[in-house]
Amino acid sequence: VVLLGAAKAGLIVGEYAPSLVKKAVVGTGGADKAQVHAMVSRLLTGTVIDGPDAADALAVAICHAHHLGSMRITHHRLG
């Protein structure tokens, strides 16, 4: 239902495997939750991260931003 709502609104939706999110944020797909939390804290200096679920959500957002940036660069070069 959530994906359908996003599609109807014309939003770009991304789905990422946990190992891809970890690799984008920490540099290795086998990182543990503590490593992800620590790196998100470093990348988002000054942000109060309210627990491991919040760190995971922010990690997914960082991963998505990286992939959107890569897609724009690729599209620009090909376009």
mmCIF file of N, CA and C in Angstrom:
data_model
loop_
_atom_site.group_PDB
_atom_site.id
_atom_site.type_symbol
_atom_site.label_atom_id
_atom_site.label_comp_id
_atom_site.label_asym_id
_atom_site.label_seq_id
_atom_site.Cartn_x
_atom_site.Cartn_y
_atom_site.Cartn_z
ATOM 1 N N VAL A 1 0.832 -1.189 0.000
ATOM 2 C CA VAL A 1 0.000 0.000 0.000
ATOM 3 C C VAL A 1 0.876 1.252 0.000
ATOM 4 N N VAL A 2 1.933 1.254 0.783
ATOM 5 C CA VAL A 2 2.810 2.416 0.862
ATOM 6 C C VAL A 2 3.491 2.660 -0.486
ATOM 7 N N LEU A 3 3.997 1.593 -1.108
ATOM 8 C CA LEU A 3 4.658 1.744 -2.407
ATOM 9 C C LEU A 3 3.683 2.214 -3.478
ATOM 10 N N LEU A 4 2.457 1.732 -3.437
ATOM 11 C CA LEU A 4 1.440 2.163 -4.391
ATOM 12 C C LEU A 4 1.135 3.644 -4.211
ATOM 13 N N GLY A 5 0.991 4.079 -2.980
ATOM 14 C CA GLY A 5 0.741 5.494 -2.700
ATOM 15 C C GLY A 5 1.867 6.376 -3.197
ATOM 16 N N ALA A 6 3.091 5.939 -2.976
ATOM 17 C CA ALA A 6 4.247 6.706 -3.458
ATOM 18 C C ALA A 6 4.268 6.762 -4.979
ATOM 19 N N ALA A 7 3.985 5.642 -5.626
ATOM 20 C CA ALA A 7 3.973 5.597 -7.093
ATOM 21 C C ALA A 7 2.887 6.512 -7.656
ATOM 22 N N LYS A 8 1.711 6.498 -7.045
ATOM 23 C CA LYS A 8 0.620 7.365 -7.497
ATOM 24 C C LYS A 8 0.968 8.841 -7.333
ATOM 25 N N ALA A 9 1.775 9.151 -6.329
ATOM 26 C CA ALA A 9 2.192 10.529 -6.088
ATOM 27 C C ALA A 9 3.378 10.927 -6.959
ATOM 28 N N GLY A 10 3.896 9.986 -7.748
ATOM 29 C CA GLY A 10 5.025 10.279 -8.629
ATOM 30 C C GLY A 10 6.362 10.342 -7.919
ATOM 31 N N LEU A 11 6.439 9.740 -6.743
ATOM 32 C CA LEU A 11 7.689 9.749 -5.982
ATOM 33 C C LEU A 11 8.614 8.627 -6.422
ATOM 34 N N ILE A 12 9.901 8.882 -6.345
ATOM 35 C CA ILE A 12 10.899 7.860 -6.633
ATOM 36 C C ILE A 12 11.053 6.997 -5.383
ATOM 37 N N VAL A 13 10.919 5.692 -5.554
ATOM 38 C CA VAL A 13 11.035 4.768 -4.429
ATOM 39 C C VAL A 13 12.251 3.884 -4.667
ATOM 40 N N GLY A 14 13.040 3.700 -3.644
ATOM 41 C CA GLY A 14 14.195 2.820 -3.744
ATOM 42 C C GLY A 14 14.082 1.707 -2.720
ATOM 43 N N GLU A 15 14.566 0.549 -3.094
ATOM 44 C CA GLU A 15 14.634 -0.579 -2.163
ATOM 45 C C GLU A 15 16.082 -1.046 -2.149
ATOM 46 N N TYR A 16 16.630 -1.203 -0.974
ATOM 47 C CA TYR A 16 18.038 -1.552 -0.835
ATOM 48 C C TYR A 16 18.210 -2.713 0.135
ATOM 49 N N ALA A 17 19.030 -3.659 -0.240
ATOM 50 C CA ALA A 17 19.372 -4.768 0.650
ATOM 51 C C ALA A 17 20.173 -4.227 1.831
ATOM 52 N N PRO A 18 20.018 -4.831 2.997
ATOM 53 C CA PRO A 18 20.778 -4.370 4.164
ATOM 54 C C PRO A 18 22.287 -4.292 3.908
ATOM 55 N N SER A 19 22.830 -5.259 3.188
ATOM 56 C CA SER A 19 24.272 -5.242 2.930
ATOM 57 C C SER A 19 24.677 -4.061 2.058
ATOM 58 N N LEU A 20 23.800 -3.626 1.150
ATOM 59 C CA LEU A 20 24.097 -2.470 0.299
ATOM 60 C C LEU A 20 24.069 -1.183 1.122
ATOM 61 N N VAL A 21 23.112 -1.075 2.034
ATOM 62 C CA VAL A 21 23.037 0.097 2.912
ATOM 63 C C VAL A 21 24.293 0.171 3.774
ATOM 64 N N LYS A 22 24.675 -0.953 4.352
ATOM 65 C CA LYS A 22 25.864 -0.993 5.202
ATOM 66 C C LYS A 22 27.110 -0.629 4.409
ATOM 67 N N LYS A 23 27.214 -1.135 3.196
ATOM 68 C CA LYS A 23 28.376 -0.830 2.361
ATOM 69 C C LYS A 23 28.427 0.650 2.007
ATOM 70 N N ALA A 24 27.263 1.246 1.722
ATOM 71 C CA ALA A 24 27.213 2.665 1.369
ATOM 72 C C ALA A 24 27.609 3.559 2.536
ATOM 73 N N VAL A 25 27.274 3.146 3.745
ATOM 74 C CA VAL A 25 27.522 3.988 4.917
ATOM 75 C C VAL A 25 28.848 3.677 5.592
ATOM 76 N N VAL A 26 29.147 2.395 5.762
ATOM 77 C CA VAL A 26 30.330 1.985 6.524
ATOM 78 C C VAL A 26 31.496 1.598 5.616
ATOM 79 N N GLY A 27 31.167 1.077 4.443
ATOM 80 C CA GLY A 27 32.219 0.641 3.532
ATOM 81 C C GLY A 27 32.315 -0.866 3.422
ATOM 82 N N THR A 28 31.553 -1.569 4.241
ATOM 83 C CA THR A 28 31.520 -3.023 4.178
ATOM 84 C C THR A 28 30.095 -3.506 4.424
ATOM 85 N N GLY A 29 29.670 -4.472 3.631
ATOM 86 C CA GLY A 29 28.319 -4.999 3.750
ATOM 87 C C GLY A 29 28.090 -5.845 4.982
ATOM 88 N N GLY A 30 29.155 -6.178 5.688
ATOM 89 C CA GLY A 30 29.031 -7.011 6.881
ATOM 90 C C GLY A 30 29.087 -6.229 8.179
ATOM 91 N N ALA A 31 28.917 -4.901 8.110
ATOM 92 C CA ALA A 31 28.994 -4.072 9.313
ATOM 93 C C ALA A 31 27.860 -4.426 10.285
ATOM 94 N N ASP A 32 28.143 -4.259 11.574
ATOM 95 C CA ASP A 32 27.087 -4.502 12.563
ATOM 96 C C ASP A 32 26.370 -3.187 12.881
ATOM 97 N N LYS A 33 25.293 -3.300 13.667
ATOM 98 C CA LYS A 33 24.462 -2.123 13.979
ATOM 99 C C LYS A 33 25.266 -1.016 14.665
ATOM 100 N N ALA A 34 26.180 -1.387 15.531
ATOM 101 C CA ALA A 34 26.985 -0.378 16.231
ATOM 102 C C ALA A 34 27.861 0.400 15.249
ATOM 103 N N GLN A 35 28.417 -0.303 14.258
ATOM 104 C CA GLN A 35 29.247 0.366 13.259
ATOM 105 C C GLN A 35 28.409 1.319 12.408
ATOM 106 N N VAL A 36 27.214 0.876 12.025
ATOM 107 C CA VAL A 36 26.323 1.723 11.236
ATOM 108 C C VAL A 36 25.965 2.972 12.046
ATOM 109 N N HIS A 37 25.589 2.786 13.300
ATOM 110 C CA HIS A 37 25.220 3.909 14.168
ATOM 111 C C HIS A 37 26.385 4.888 14.287
ATOM 112 N N ALA A 38 27.592 4.378 14.514
ATOM 113 C CA ALA A 38 28.763 5.240 14.672
ATOM 114 C C ALA A 38 29.040 6.035 13.399
ATOM 115 N N MET A 39 28.930 5.397 12.249
ATOM 116 C CA MET A 39 29.232 6.091 11.003
ATOM 117 C C MET A 39 28.154 7.110 10.660
ATOM 118 N N VAL A 40 26.890 6.779 10.919
ATOM 119 C CA VAL A 40 25.812 7.747 10.688
ATOM 120 C C VAL A 40 26.048 8.972 11.573
ATOM 121 N N SER A 41 26.461 8.754 12.815
ATOM 122 C CA SER A 41 26.765 9.872 13.721
ATOM 123 C C SER A 41 27.876 10.749 13.167
ATOM 124 N N ARG A 42 28.881 10.128 12.573
ATOM 125 C CA ARG A 42 29.989 10.893 11.981
ATOM 126 C C ARG A 42 29.559 11.660 10.746
ATOM 127 N N LEU A 43 28.759 10.999 9.908
ATOM 128 C CA LEU A 43 28.325 11.637 8.665
ATOM 129 C C LEU A 43 27.337 12.770 8.917
ATOM 130 N N LEU A 44 26.532 12.633 9.953
ATOM 131 C CA LEU A 44 25.511 13.634 10.269
ATOM 132 C C LEU A 44 25.858 14.309 11.594
ATOM 133 N N THR A 45 27.000 14.949 11.630
ATOM 134 C CA THR A 45 27.503 15.589 12.837
ATOM 135 C C THR A 45 26.454 16.512 13.444
ATOM 136 N N GLY A 46 26.261 16.383 14.739
ATOM 137 C CA GLY A 46 25.315 17.231 15.452
ATOM 138 C C GLY A 46 23.899 16.684 15.491
ATOM 139 N N THR A 47 23.644 15.596 14.759
ATOM 140 C CA THR A 47 22.314 14.994 14.743
ATOM 141 C C THR A 47 22.149 14.079 15.956
ATOM 142 N N VAL A 48 21.042 14.209 16.651
ATOM 143 C CA VAL A 48 20.732 13.313 17.768
ATOM 144 C C VAL A 48 20.021 12.106 17.178
ATOM 145 N N ILE A 49 20.631 10.945 17.316
ATOM 146 C CA ILE A 49 20.070 9.711 16.767
ATOM 147 C C ILE A 49 19.432 8.941 17.911
ATOM 148 N N ASP A 50 18.118 8.830 17.838
ATOM 149 C CA ASP A 50 17.341 8.249 18.931
ATOM 150 C C ASP A 50 17.203 6.736 18.776
ATOM 151 N N GLY A 51 18.310 6.032 18.936
ATOM 152 C CA GLY A 51 18.285 4.574 18.933
ATOM 153 C C GLY A 51 18.674 3.926 17.624
ATOM 154 N N PRO A 52 18.793 2.593 17.663
ATOM 155 C CA PRO A 52 19.269 1.847 16.495
ATOM 156 C C PRO A 52 18.318 1.891 15.291
ATOM 157 N N ASP A 53 17.021 1.955 15.535
ATOM 158 C CA ASP A 53 16.086 2.027 14.409
ATOM 159 C C ASP A 53 16.235 3.348 13.666
ATOM 160 N N ALA A 54 16.440 4.429 14.411
ATOM 161 C CA ALA A 54 16.652 5.740 13.788
ATOM 162 C C ALA A 54 17.956 5.741 12.995
ATOM 163 N N ALA A 55 18.993 5.125 13.537
ATOM 164 C CA ALA A 55 20.269 5.041 12.817
ATOM 165 C C ALA A 55 20.106 4.249 11.528
ATOM 166 N N ASP A 56 19.347 3.154 11.589
ATOM 167 C CA ASP A 56 19.094 2.353 10.383
ATOM 168 C C ASP A 56 18.335 3.168 9.342
ATOM 169 N N ALA A 57 17.310 3.906 9.772
ATOM 170 C CA ALA A 57 16.520 4.719 8.837
ATOM 171 C C ALA A 57 17.387 5.797 8.191
ATOM 172 N N LEU A 58 18.232 6.432 8.977
ATOM 173 C CA LEU A 58 19.124 7.449 8.428
ATOM 174 C C LEU A 58 20.154 6.827 7.479
ATOM 175 N N ALA A 59 20.604 5.628 7.793
ATOM 176 C CA ALA A 59 21.539 4.924 6.909
ATOM 177 C C ALA A 59 20.893 4.630 5.560
ATOM 178 N N VAL A 60 19.626 4.227 5.572
ATOM 179 C CA VAL A 60 18.907 3.982 4.311
ATOM 180 C C VAL A 60 18.784 5.283 3.530
ATOM 181 N N ALA A 61 18.488 6.382 4.222
ATOM 182 C CA ALA A 61 18.376 7.681 3.551
ATOM 183 C C ALA A 61 19.704 8.094 2.932
ATOM 184 N N ILE A 62 20.802 7.860 3.634
ATOM 185 C CA ILE A 62 22.133 8.177 3.100
ATOM 186 C C ILE A 62 22.417 7.322 1.873
ATOM 187 N N CYS A 63 22.116 6.037 1.953
ATOM 188 C CA CYS A 63 22.304 5.127 0.830
ATOM 189 C C CYS A 63 21.491 5.600 -0.374
ATOM 190 N N HIS A 64 20.243 5.969 -0.146
ATOM 191 C CA HIS A 64 19.365 6.434 -1.224
ATOM 192 C C HIS A 64 19.923 7.709 -1.853
ATOM 193 N N ALA A 65 20.396 8.628 -1.036
ATOM 194 C CA ALA A 65 20.981 9.873 -1.554
ATOM 195 C C ALA A 65 22.204 9.581 -2.413
ATOM 196 N N HIS A 66 23.032 8.647 -1.981
ATOM 197 C CA HIS A 66 24.213 8.269 -2.766
ATOM 198 C C HIS A 66 23.791 7.707 -4.117
ATOM 199 N N HIS A 67 22.794 6.829 -4.107
ATOM 200 C CA HIS A 67 22.356 6.201 -5.352
ATOM 201 C C HIS A 67 21.670 7.191 -6.283
ATOM 202 N N LEU A 68 20.894 8.114 -5.737
ATOM 203 C CA LEU A 68 20.278 9.139 -6.581
ATOM 204 C C LEU A 68 21.342 10.019 -7.214
ATOM 205 N N GLY A 69 22.360 10.366 -6.441
ATOM 206 C CA GLY A 69 23.463 11.161 -6.984
ATOM 207 C C GLY A 69 24.181 10.428 -8.101
ATOM 208 N N SER A 70 24.418 9.140 -7.913
ATOM 209 C CA SER A 70 25.074 8.338 -8.953
ATOM 210 C C SER A 70 24.208 8.240 -10.194
ATOM 211 N N MET A 71 22.891 8.080 -9.993
ATOM 212 C CA MET A 71 21.990 7.998 -11.138
ATOM 213 C C MET A 71 21.972 9.299 -11.924
ATOM 214 N N ARG A 72 22.003 10.431 -11.234
ATOM 215 C CA ARG A 72 21.997 11.739 -11.912
ATOM 216 C C ARG A 72 23.272 11.927 -12.719
ATOM 217 N N ILE A 73 24.406 11.546 -12.145
ATOM 218 C CA ILE A 73 25.680 11.690 -12.845
ATOM 219 C C ILE A 73 25.680 10.805 -14.083
ATOM 220 N N THR A 74 25.242 9.564 -13.941
ATOM 221 C CA THR A 74 25.198 8.622 -15.068
ATOM 222 C C THR A 74 24.253 9.140 -16.134
ATOM 223 N N HIS A 75 23.071 9.598 -15.738
ATOM 224 C CA HIS A 75 22.082 10.101 -16.689
ATOM 225 C C HIS A 75 22.630 11.324 -17.423
ATOM 226 N N HIS A 76 23.296 12.213 -16.682
ATOM 227 C CA HIS A 76 23.864 13.427 -17.281
ATOM 228 C C HIS A 76 24.920 13.070 -18.324
ATOM 229 N N ARG A 77 25.760 12.086 -18.027
ATOM 230 C CA ARG A 77 26.814 11.673 -18.956
ATOM 231 C C ARG A 77 26.246 11.004 -20.185
ATOM 232 N N LEU A 78 25.152 10.246 -20.007
ATOM 233 C CA LEU A 78 24.547 9.536 -21.127
ATOM 234 C C LEU A 78 23.611 10.428 -21.927
ATOM 235 N N GLY A 79 23.022 11.439 -21.267
ATOM 236 C CA GLY A 79 22.015 12.278 -21.889
ATOM 237 C C GLY A 79 22.595 13.309 -22.763
#
